[in-house]
């Protein structure tokens, strides 16, 4: 807070949570106005009970959900903050957003009497090493338990008679799951290390070995599971290699004080038959992959992936009560039996580390609270139907929603303290922050009618919060009957209902990609539960996060800017320009200071160009565009209008900046070069200035308004001027101009090679100006493919699907080539070497551009285009004269004289002219 200029005296006031609501939102409005945000500020509102109108809306929403059975009270495992004393939903987390509880089975491995000296204090109780497993069906094959030698463990009271030995973190989780003598407080009777546990004799459920021992394993993670691991070397590659190492390496046993009798007598116990891998799949895969020791981490990870997946999906139990059954069937049956007989308990912990915003590490707690029944089968079908009809603008976003719908289940919607709305039927709880913001898009439509533009809902209004009964909300949003008992005027109710019907369904909700897994999916669910189908959401556009200069924003490193700071440093429009350029799609955007600074210079230079040309307009050509350069420039403006409109429609602002600014600038610069002595066409320049100002206005509104009113002297605002109209782009003309520009580049290279040999002319005047004699260019054109190229194109045309832009298999194309006149020629093998690269190139071109790429001629006359631009060619290359000649005309070929051999070495083809240069 100090870093943004808040005094210490003011900071102390933020101990009151309501201070945050009164202090920051008005500043946010000021900053966004400075940024140039176009917004109907009348519809702003605070989303807590500070705002009694919104509070009424959320209470109605929650009662509505409860009335249709979507809110229930249940005991479930939930990510929980011990410090806060309440569930920790995604928005309450500093890290670990989206992390869910992971459920394990704890196997109770009983310590066999007599107890070692260290454990004497526990005599009289049942002591268990508590091993967490995801594979209870494999317990038949236990040969030992694993512990981390240097790990810190404890012996914790679970109840009056049982003690669990496990990691402290796991004990804390268990304490919040009703597995501690003192609820929510682990009671540690004895501090231990992994070395204290090595060699303990254990009796483990389902194991065919009557007694097994705790042995050292160095890869155990103390922040995952309980720190105690069961060992099943028949089916777990890590177990197999660790046991193999202990058996094969006496020095390793000596290092940790492991006696031979704890290891050497124990052999692999086959328990599951796995196709291809047999009944000792871990051993089989480790041998196949040539894994040498437990330190081959990468190979072991791959081996685990293979054996676990195949074992679960295709394995068959060959031992125990459920022998003959598939592992998938037997697993829940075996687990239930272990739980029913008291040989195991259910244990849950966060999938990954979760830190609350209060700064403590979260656990999984078994809580009795209110849940929204996301994931319920019929409701999920409605959500999936809604999603299938939505515009999401990227496949990645759609996949994110589909994945979320596949796993999202009951969601804890209540919490004990914080800001928000009270659960109306159980006011000891508040609605948590991700559950009260799921349909507030509907509230935008009526907020200004209720709050008179006051975001806090505290100003005098004709409508009082207590008048907003459920019947009123139902009438406005759900097509309910007119509320008979209301004293709100019918005209106001009808205005609100009409406005809701006007705006809904909403076409677009823009939000961060991190909210796909909660807020946005909740939005879909809640709309399908509360609203009629014709009011379901139509579209979400998800963004990534923002980086500064390719690095994550961080106050600690100084790589941080607030919106206000960026505006003060770069200006609003340069900030917006750089944000638009930062990236599209759901990838993280990259705000680059250099881009913002360059935008300042570029926009300033553009203003100077406008001023210079407006001052010089009297000297410009008048009348309609008439030259080739005019037509090309006008066409580029039309293309910019159409493509930029499409890019804005798809919310691809970087692409819009490219097509509506950068590409248009390049077209303007090319027009300047192409005009020559004739100069600009005045009407076309004015048209360019008007169009570019409109196209850049969404990104740089202040700059655009200055151009529009101060320089172009237009009435009104550019933001109200509407999108510019444009003729349909002439793609043939665009192709012709690209051909012209590419040909000029090609001719320059040929002149360089012919007259200067290998000398480079990277910078400086045109090549011909370096030659003392005057130079004439003879440009030879062949406007139609012939010979083997024509035959190849004919074959490709027959093998091309115009609708799908796909070709028949290469084998078919090659067979057709062999059967053609080209294939029957005596020198086919020699021609084939030329054919194959040509076929590949034309296939790629057709897939990208369509069937026209396979035509024998270009869609424009090459000779006509070049003849119309002789002056430009001469100026660009520095030639005295230029002649455009047909390679099919014998007299034209004779003009080349002794340089005619160059035509044989580099014959012209459609799109690739050949130039010969004569000096005088």
mmCIF file of C-alpha atoms in Angstrom, residues 487-764:
data_model
loop_
_atom_site.group_PDB
_atom_site.id
_atom_site.type_symbol
_atom_site.label_atom_id
_atom_site.label_comp_id
_atom_site.label_asym_id
_atom_site.label_seq_id
_atom_site.Cartn_x
_atom_site.Cartn_y
_atom_site.Cartn_z
ATOM 1 C CA UNK A 487 -46.096 -1.552 -4.435
ATOM 2 C CA UNK A 488 -43.422 -0.931 -7.091
ATOM 3 C CA UNK A 489 -45.005 0.888 -10.022
ATOM 4 C CA UNK A 490 -45.976 -1.322 -12.921
ATOM 5 C CA UNK A 491 -44.241 1.064 -15.329
ATOM 6 C CA UNK A 492 -40.882 0.622 -13.554
ATOM 7 C CA UNK A 493 -41.298 -3.147 -13.356
ATOM 8 C CA UNK A 494 -42.101 -3.292 -17.054
ATOM 9 C CA UNK A 495 -39.123 -1.046 -17.916
ATOM 10 C CA UNK A 496 -36.774 -3.361 -16.000
ATOM 11 C CA UNK A 497 -38.288 -6.459 -17.577
ATOM 12 C CA UNK A 498 -38.042 -4.948 -21.075
ATOM 13 C CA UNK A 499 -34.432 -3.927 -20.507
ATOM 14 C CA UNK A 500 -33.538 -7.403 -19.297
ATOM 15 C CA UNK A 501 -35.238 -8.909 -22.347
ATOM 16 C CA UNK A 502 -33.344 -6.458 -24.576
ATOM 17 C CA UNK A 503 -29.893 -7.355 -23.265
ATOM 18 C CA UNK A 504 -30.435 -11.063 -22.617
ATOM 19 C CA UNK A 505 -29.148 -13.566 -23.454
ATOM 20 C CA UNK A 506 -25.763 -11.932 -23.100
ATOM 21 C CA UNK A 507 -23.609 -12.407 -26.170
ATOM 22 C CA UNK A 508 -20.272 -12.106 -24.468
ATOM 23 C CA UNK A 509 -18.633 -12.380 -21.080
ATOM 24 C CA UNK A 510 -14.897 -11.568 -21.035
ATOM 25 C CA UNK A 511 -12.864 -13.061 -18.200
ATOM 26 C CA UNK A 512 -9.608 -14.753 -17.253
ATOM 27 C CA UNK A 513 -8.786 -18.309 -18.259
ATOM 28 C CA UNK A 514 -8.227 -19.214 -14.595
ATOM 29 C CA UNK A 515 -11.975 -18.746 -14.025
ATOM 30 C CA UNK A 516 -12.987 -21.464 -16.496
ATOM 31 C CA UNK A 517 -12.703 -24.036 -13.718
ATOM 32 C CA UNK A 518 -15.049 -22.173 -11.391
ATOM 33 C CA UNK A 519 -16.783 -18.820 -11.963
ATOM 34 C CA UNK A 520 -17.507 -19.243 -15.685
ATOM 35 C CA UNK A 521 -18.632 -22.870 -15.425
ATOM 36 C CA UNK A 522 -20.788 -21.904 -12.433
ATOM 37 C CA UNK A 523 -22.272 -19.173 -14.640
ATOM 38 C CA UNK A 524 -23.388 -21.797 -17.164
ATOM 39 C CA UNK A 525 -24.818 -24.085 -14.469
ATOM 40 C CA UNK A 526 -26.730 -21.296 -12.701
ATOM 41 C CA UNK A 527 -28.231 -19.885 -15.868
ATOM 42 C CA UNK A 528 -29.497 -23.315 -16.911
ATOM 43 C CA UNK A 529 -31.053 -23.810 -13.463
ATOM 44 C CA UNK A 530 -32.684 -20.387 -13.115
ATOM 45 C CA UNK A 531 -33.214 -18.912 -16.587
ATOM 46 C CA UNK A 532 -35.294 -20.038 -19.558
ATOM 47 C CA UNK A 533 -33.317 -21.690 -22.363
ATOM 48 C CA UNK A 534 -33.586 -18.632 -24.629
ATOM 49 C CA UNK A 535 -31.741 -16.648 -21.938
ATOM 50 C CA UNK A 536 -28.765 -19.001 -21.604
ATOM 51 C CA UNK A 537 -25.287 -17.475 -22.216
ATOM 52 C CA UNK A 538 -24.110 -17.236 -25.820
ATOM 53 C CA UNK A 539 -20.393 -16.578 -25.502
ATOM 54 C CA UNK A 540 -17.280 -16.326 -23.331
ATOM 55 C CA UNK A 541 -13.966 -14.818 -24.402
ATOM 56 C CA UNK A 542 -11.164 -15.935 -22.073
ATOM 57 C CA UNK A 543 -7.834 -14.118 -21.722
ATOM 58 C CA UNK A 544 -4.503 -15.190 -20.327
ATOM 59 C CA UNK A 545 -2.645 -13.331 -17.606
ATOM 60 C CA UNK A 546 -0.337 -10.414 -18.360
ATOM 61 C CA UNK A 547 3.449 -10.340 -18.223
ATOM 62 C CA UNK A 548 5.728 -7.330 -18.286
ATOM 63 C CA UNK A 549 8.683 -7.513 -20.668
ATOM 64 C CA UNK A 550 8.364 -11.317 -20.942
ATOM 65 C CA UNK A 551 8.481 -11.818 -17.172
ATOM 66 C CA UNK A 552 5.807 -12.426 -14.569
ATOM 67 C CA UNK A 553 4.589 -9.297 -12.803
ATOM 68 C CA UNK A 554 6.128 -9.173 -9.337
ATOM 69 C CA UNK A 555 6.331 -6.372 -6.796
ATOM 70 C CA UNK A 556 9.325 -8.008 -5.113
ATOM 71 C CA UNK A 557 11.431 -7.742 -8.293
ATOM 72 C CA UNK A 558 10.081 -4.352 -9.289
ATOM 73 C CA UNK A 559 8.601 -5.768 -12.498
ATOM 74 C CA UNK A 560 5.207 -4.303 -11.741
ATOM 75 C CA UNK A 561 2.927 -1.505 -12.983
ATOM 76 C CA UNK A 562 -0.550 -0.434 -12.001
ATOM 77 C CA UNK A 563 -2.835 0.837 -14.735
ATOM 78 C CA UNK A 564 -2.441 4.377 -13.403
ATOM 79 C CA UNK A 565 1.363 4.088 -13.418
ATOM 80 C CA UNK A 566 1.358 2.835 -17.010
ATOM 81 C CA UNK A 567 -0.864 5.732 -18.102
ATOM 82 C CA UNK A 568 1.401 8.260 -16.388
ATOM 83 C CA UNK A 569 4.538 6.695 -17.866
ATOM 84 C CA UNK A 570 3.392 5.988 -21.431
ATOM 85 C CA UNK A 571 0.021 7.805 -21.860
ATOM 86 C CA UNK A 572 -3.336 6.053 -22.085
ATOM 87 C CA UNK A 573 -3.221 5.419 -25.835
ATOM 88 C CA UNK A 574 0.356 4.114 -25.920
ATOM 89 C CA UNK A 575 -0.585 1.785 -23.040
ATOM 90 C CA UNK A 576 -3.645 0.598 -24.961
ATOM 91 C CA UNK A 577 -1.555 0.210 -28.129
ATOM 92 C CA UNK A 578 0.965 -1.974 -26.303
ATOM 93 C CA UNK A 579 -1.797 -4.002 -24.633
ATOM 94 C CA UNK A 580 -3.402 -4.657 -28.014
ATOM 95 C CA UNK A 581 -0.008 -5.738 -29.329
ATOM 96 C CA UNK A 582 0.615 -7.938 -26.264
ATOM 97 C CA UNK A 583 -1.097 -11.008 -27.687
ATOM 98 C CA UNK A 584 -4.390 -12.661 -28.548
ATOM 99 C CA UNK A 585 -5.992 -15.907 -27.445
ATOM 100 C CA UNK A 586 -5.650 -17.545 -24.036
ATOM 101 C CA UNK A 587 -1.857 -17.434 -23.875
ATOM 102 C CA UNK A 588 -0.400 -14.961 -21.413
ATOM 103 C CA UNK A 589 -0.108 -11.501 -22.966
ATOM 104 C CA UNK A 590 3.227 -9.704 -22.886
ATOM 105 C CA UNK A 591 3.168 -5.947 -22.281
ATOM 106 C CA UNK A 592 6.488 -4.615 -23.571
ATOM 107 C CA UNK A 593 7.727 -1.171 -22.497
ATOM 108 C CA UNK A 594 9.663 -0.821 -25.741
ATOM 109 C CA UNK A 595 6.425 -1.293 -27.709
ATOM 110 C CA UNK A 596 4.674 1.379 -25.635
ATOM 111 C CA UNK A 597 7.551 3.818 -26.148
ATOM 112 C CA UNK A 598 7.658 3.028 -29.869
ATOM 113 C CA UNK A 599 3.901 3.646 -30.044
ATOM 114 C CA UNK A 600 4.402 7.157 -28.674
ATOM 115 C CA UNK A 601 6.943 7.902 -31.410
ATOM 116 C CA UNK A 602 4.905 6.208 -34.137
ATOM 117 C CA UNK A 603 1.652 7.983 -33.302
ATOM 118 C CA UNK A 604 3.461 11.319 -32.995
ATOM 119 C CA UNK A 605 5.109 10.837 -36.403
ATOM 120 C CA UNK A 606 1.743 9.896 -37.874
ATOM 121 C CA UNK A 607 0.214 13.143 -36.621
ATOM 122 C CA UNK A 608 3.087 14.998 -38.328
ATOM 123 C CA UNK A 609 2.397 13.110 -41.595
ATOM 124 C CA UNK A 610 -1.291 14.083 -41.408
ATOM 125 C CA UNK A 611 -0.389 17.720 -40.803
ATOM 126 C CA UNK A 612 2.143 17.820 -43.663
ATOM 127 C CA UNK A 613 -0.220 16.257 -46.195
ATOM 128 C CA UNK A 614 -3.218 18.304 -45.152
ATOM 129 C CA UNK A 615 -1.068 21.387 -45.685
ATOM 130 C CA UNK A 616 0.000 20.120 -49.114
ATOM 131 C CA UNK A 617 -3.353 18.823 -50.338
ATOM 132 C CA UNK A 618 -3.775 21.653 -52.859
ATOM 133 C CA UNK A 619 -0.817 20.258 -54.819
ATOM 134 C CA UNK A 620 -2.231 16.730 -54.996
ATOM 135 C CA UNK A 621 -3.957 15.163 -57.993
ATOM 136 C CA UNK A 622 -7.720 15.579 -58.001
ATOM 137 C CA UNK A 623 -10.509 13.474 -59.415
ATOM 138 C CA UNK A 624 -11.297 9.807 -58.849
ATOM 139 C CA UNK A 625 -8.421 7.340 -58.359
ATOM 140 C CA UNK A 626 -7.092 6.531 -61.830
ATOM 141 C CA UNK A 627 -3.588 5.076 -61.762
ATOM 142 C CA UNK A 628 -2.550 1.518 -61.019
ATOM 143 C CA UNK A 629 -1.026 2.711 -57.721
ATOM 144 C CA UNK A 630 -4.330 4.412 -56.848
ATOM 145 C CA UNK A 631 -6.304 1.254 -57.506
ATOM 146 C CA UNK A 632 -3.915 -0.872 -55.446
ATOM 147 C CA UNK A 633 -3.967 1.556 -52.504
ATOM 148 C CA UNK A 634 -7.776 1.849 -52.588
ATOM 149 C CA UNK A 635 -7.975 -1.929 -52.638
ATOM 150 C CA UNK A 636 -5.624 -2.222 -49.657
ATOM 151 C CA UNK A 637 -7.871 0.177 -47.737
ATOM 152 C CA UNK A 638 -10.893 -1.995 -48.564
ATOM 153 C CA UNK A 639 -9.010 -5.100 -47.408
ATOM 154 C CA UNK A 640 -8.015 -3.365 -44.166
ATOM 155 C CA UNK A 641 -11.618 -2.395 -43.430
ATOM 156 C CA UNK A 642 -12.945 -5.931 -43.980
ATOM 157 C CA UNK A 643 -10.184 -7.900 -42.243
ATOM 158 C CA UNK A 644 -9.957 -5.516 -39.296
ATOM 159 C CA UNK A 645 -13.717 -5.706 -38.789
ATOM 160 C CA UNK A 646 -13.421 -9.498 -38.661
ATOM 161 C CA UNK A 647 -10.514 -9.333 -36.222
ATOM 162 C CA UNK A 648 -12.357 -6.981 -33.887
ATOM 163 C CA UNK A 649 -15.425 -9.235 -34.098
ATOM 164 C CA UNK A 650 -13.289 -12.155 -32.935
ATOM 165 C CA UNK A 651 -11.660 -10.003 -30.206
ATOM 166 C CA UNK A 652 -8.265 -10.529 -31.818
ATOM 167 C CA UNK A 653 -6.869 -7.103 -30.993
ATOM 168 C CA UNK A 654 -3.298 -7.862 -31.972
ATOM 169 C CA UNK A 655 -4.492 -8.961 -35.405
ATOM 170 C CA UNK A 656 -6.753 -5.905 -35.612
ATOM 171 C CA UNK A 657 -3.765 -3.686 -34.851
ATOM 172 C CA UNK A 658 -1.800 -5.449 -37.567
ATOM 173 C CA UNK A 659 -4.467 -5.241 -40.284
ATOM 174 C CA UNK A 660 -5.946 -1.880 -39.296
ATOM 175 C CA UNK A 661 -2.708 -0.025 -38.561
ATOM 176 C CA UNK A 662 0.570 -1.720 -39.435
ATOM 177 C CA UNK A 663 -0.565 -3.217 -42.766
ATOM 178 C CA UNK A 664 -2.392 -0.028 -43.706
ATOM 179 C CA UNK A 665 0.713 2.017 -42.907
ATOM 180 C CA UNK A 666 2.771 -0.302 -45.107
ATOM 181 C CA UNK A 667 0.237 0.115 -47.925
ATOM 182 C CA UNK A 668 0.411 3.904 -47.542
ATOM 183 C CA UNK A 669 4.227 3.822 -47.671
ATOM 184 C CA UNK A 670 4.158 1.613 -50.766
ATOM 185 C CA UNK A 671 1.683 4.023 -52.370
ATOM 186 C CA UNK A 672 4.128 6.869 -51.730
ATOM 187 C CA UNK A 673 6.898 4.981 -53.557
ATOM 188 C CA UNK A 674 4.590 3.917 -56.390
ATOM 189 C CA UNK A 675 3.102 7.337 -57.179
ATOM 190 C CA UNK A 676 6.267 8.804 -58.637
ATOM 191 C CA UNK A 677 6.117 12.269 -60.174
ATOM 192 C CA UNK A 678 2.332 12.120 -60.395
ATOM 193 C CA UNK A 679 2.023 12.294 -56.631
ATOM 194 C CA UNK A 680 -0.874 11.404 -54.369
ATOM 195 C CA UNK A 681 -4.532 11.430 -55.275
ATOM 196 C CA UNK A 682 -6.134 13.902 -52.855
ATOM 197 C CA UNK A 683 -9.459 12.064 -52.428
ATOM 198 C CA UNK A 684 -7.670 8.794 -51.804
ATOM 199 C CA UNK A 685 -5.395 10.323 -49.166
ATOM 200 C CA UNK A 686 -8.410 11.829 -47.398
ATOM 201 C CA UNK A 687 -10.157 8.461 -47.584
ATOM 202 C CA UNK A 688 -7.086 6.783 -46.064
ATOM 203 C CA UNK A 689 -6.903 9.284 -43.215
ATOM 204 C CA UNK A 690 -10.591 8.895 -42.386
ATOM 205 C CA UNK A 691 -10.491 5.091 -42.540
ATOM 206 C CA UNK A 692 -7.318 4.664 -40.527
ATOM 207 C CA UNK A 693 -8.622 7.015 -37.840
ATOM 208 C CA UNK A 694 -11.776 4.930 -37.505
ATOM 209 C CA UNK A 695 -9.911 1.620 -37.503
ATOM 210 C CA UNK A 696 -7.489 2.655 -34.758
ATOM 211 C CA UNK A 697 -10.173 4.341 -32.614
ATOM 212 C CA UNK A 698 -11.042 1.248 -30.501
ATOM 213 C CA UNK A 699 -7.372 0.902 -29.542
ATOM 214 C CA UNK A 700 -6.242 4.558 -29.406
ATOM 215 C CA UNK A 701 -9.427 6.592 -28.822
ATOM 216 C CA UNK A 702 -7.814 9.830 -27.608
ATOM 217 C CA UNK A 703 -5.415 9.921 -30.563
ATOM 218 C CA UNK A 704 -8.257 9.117 -32.974
ATOM 219 C CA UNK A 705 -10.520 11.832 -31.573
ATOM 220 C CA UNK A 706 -7.705 14.387 -31.905
ATOM 221 C CA UNK A 707 -7.148 13.431 -35.559
ATOM 222 C CA UNK A 708 -10.877 13.403 -36.290
ATOM 223 C CA UNK A 709 -11.806 16.752 -34.782
ATOM 224 C CA UNK A 710 -8.605 18.853 -34.769
ATOM 225 C CA UNK A 711 -6.940 17.741 -38.014
ATOM 226 C CA UNK A 712 -9.726 16.407 -40.214
ATOM 227 C CA UNK A 713 -12.152 19.016 -38.823
ATOM 228 C CA UNK A 714 -15.004 16.521 -38.612
ATOM 229 C CA UNK A 715 -18.169 17.156 -36.653
ATOM 230 C CA UNK A 716 -19.000 14.935 -33.699
ATOM 231 C CA UNK A 717 -16.855 12.110 -32.350
ATOM 232 C CA UNK A 718 -15.099 9.392 -34.278
ATOM 233 C CA UNK A 719 -16.444 6.854 -31.778
ATOM 234 C CA UNK A 720 -19.931 7.751 -33.065
ATOM 235 C CA UNK A 721 -18.916 7.882 -36.739
ATOM 236 C CA UNK A 722 -19.553 4.179 -37.309
ATOM 237 C CA UNK A 723 -17.492 1.590 -39.095
ATOM 238 C CA UNK A 724 -16.273 2.727 -42.515
ATOM 239 C CA UNK A 725 -17.940 1.286 -45.591
ATOM 240 C CA UNK A 726 -15.780 -0.492 -48.131
ATOM 241 C CA UNK A 727 -16.082 -2.183 -51.503
ATOM 242 C CA UNK A 728 -15.447 -5.894 -51.729
ATOM 243 C CA UNK A 729 -11.673 -6.499 -51.773
ATOM 244 C CA UNK A 730 -10.248 -7.336 -55.190
ATOM 245 C CA UNK A 731 -8.043 -10.301 -54.345
ATOM 246 C CA UNK A 732 -6.852 -10.586 -57.951
ATOM 247 C CA UNK A 733 -5.557 -7.023 -57.816
ATOM 248 C CA UNK A 734 -3.851 -7.805 -54.509
ATOM 249 C CA UNK A 735 -2.186 -10.856 -56.090
ATOM 250 C CA UNK A 736 -1.145 -8.778 -59.094
ATOM 251 C CA UNK A 737 0.463 -6.160 -56.871
ATOM 252 C CA UNK A 738 2.285 -8.812 -54.861
ATOM 253 C CA UNK A 739 3.522 -10.220 -58.168
ATOM 254 C CA UNK A 740 4.718 -6.756 -59.182
ATOM 255 C CA UNK A 741 6.570 -6.116 -55.909
ATOM 256 C CA UNK A 742 8.094 -9.613 -55.864
ATOM 257 C CA UNK A 743 9.175 -9.222 -59.493
ATOM 258 C CA UNK A 744 10.951 -5.956 -58.722
ATOM 259 C CA UNK A 745 12.845 -7.666 -55.891
ATOM 260 C CA UNK A 746 13.701 -10.566 -58.224
ATOM 261 C CA UNK A 747 14.922 -8.229 -60.984
ATOM 262 C CA UNK A 748 17.099 -6.361 -58.525
ATOM 263 C CA UNK A 749 18.741 -9.656 -57.516
ATOM 264 C CA UNK A 750 19.238 -10.695 -61.140
ATOM 265 C CA UNK A 751 20.809 -7.323 -61.983
ATOM 266 C CA UNK A 752 23.083 -7.635 -58.954
ATOM 267 C CA UNK A 753 24.189 -11.078 -60.092
ATOM 268 C CA UNK A 754 24.572 -10.246 -63.791
ATOM 269 C CA UNK A 755 26.402 -6.914 -63.563
ATOM 270 C CA UNK A 756 28.188 -7.042 -60.205
ATOM 271 C CA UNK A 757 28.856 -10.732 -59.842
ATOM 272 C CA UNK A 758 29.218 -11.765 -56.200
ATOM 273 C CA UNK A 759 29.627 -8.209 -54.839
ATOM 274 C CA UNK A 760 26.964 -7.378 -52.267
ATOM 275 C CA UNK A 761 24.911 -4.196 -52.351
ATOM 276 C CA UNK A 762 23.015 -4.429 -49.112
ATOM 277 C CA UNK A 763 22.432 -0.683 -48.759
ATOM 278 C CA UNK A 764 22.669 2.399 -50.898
#
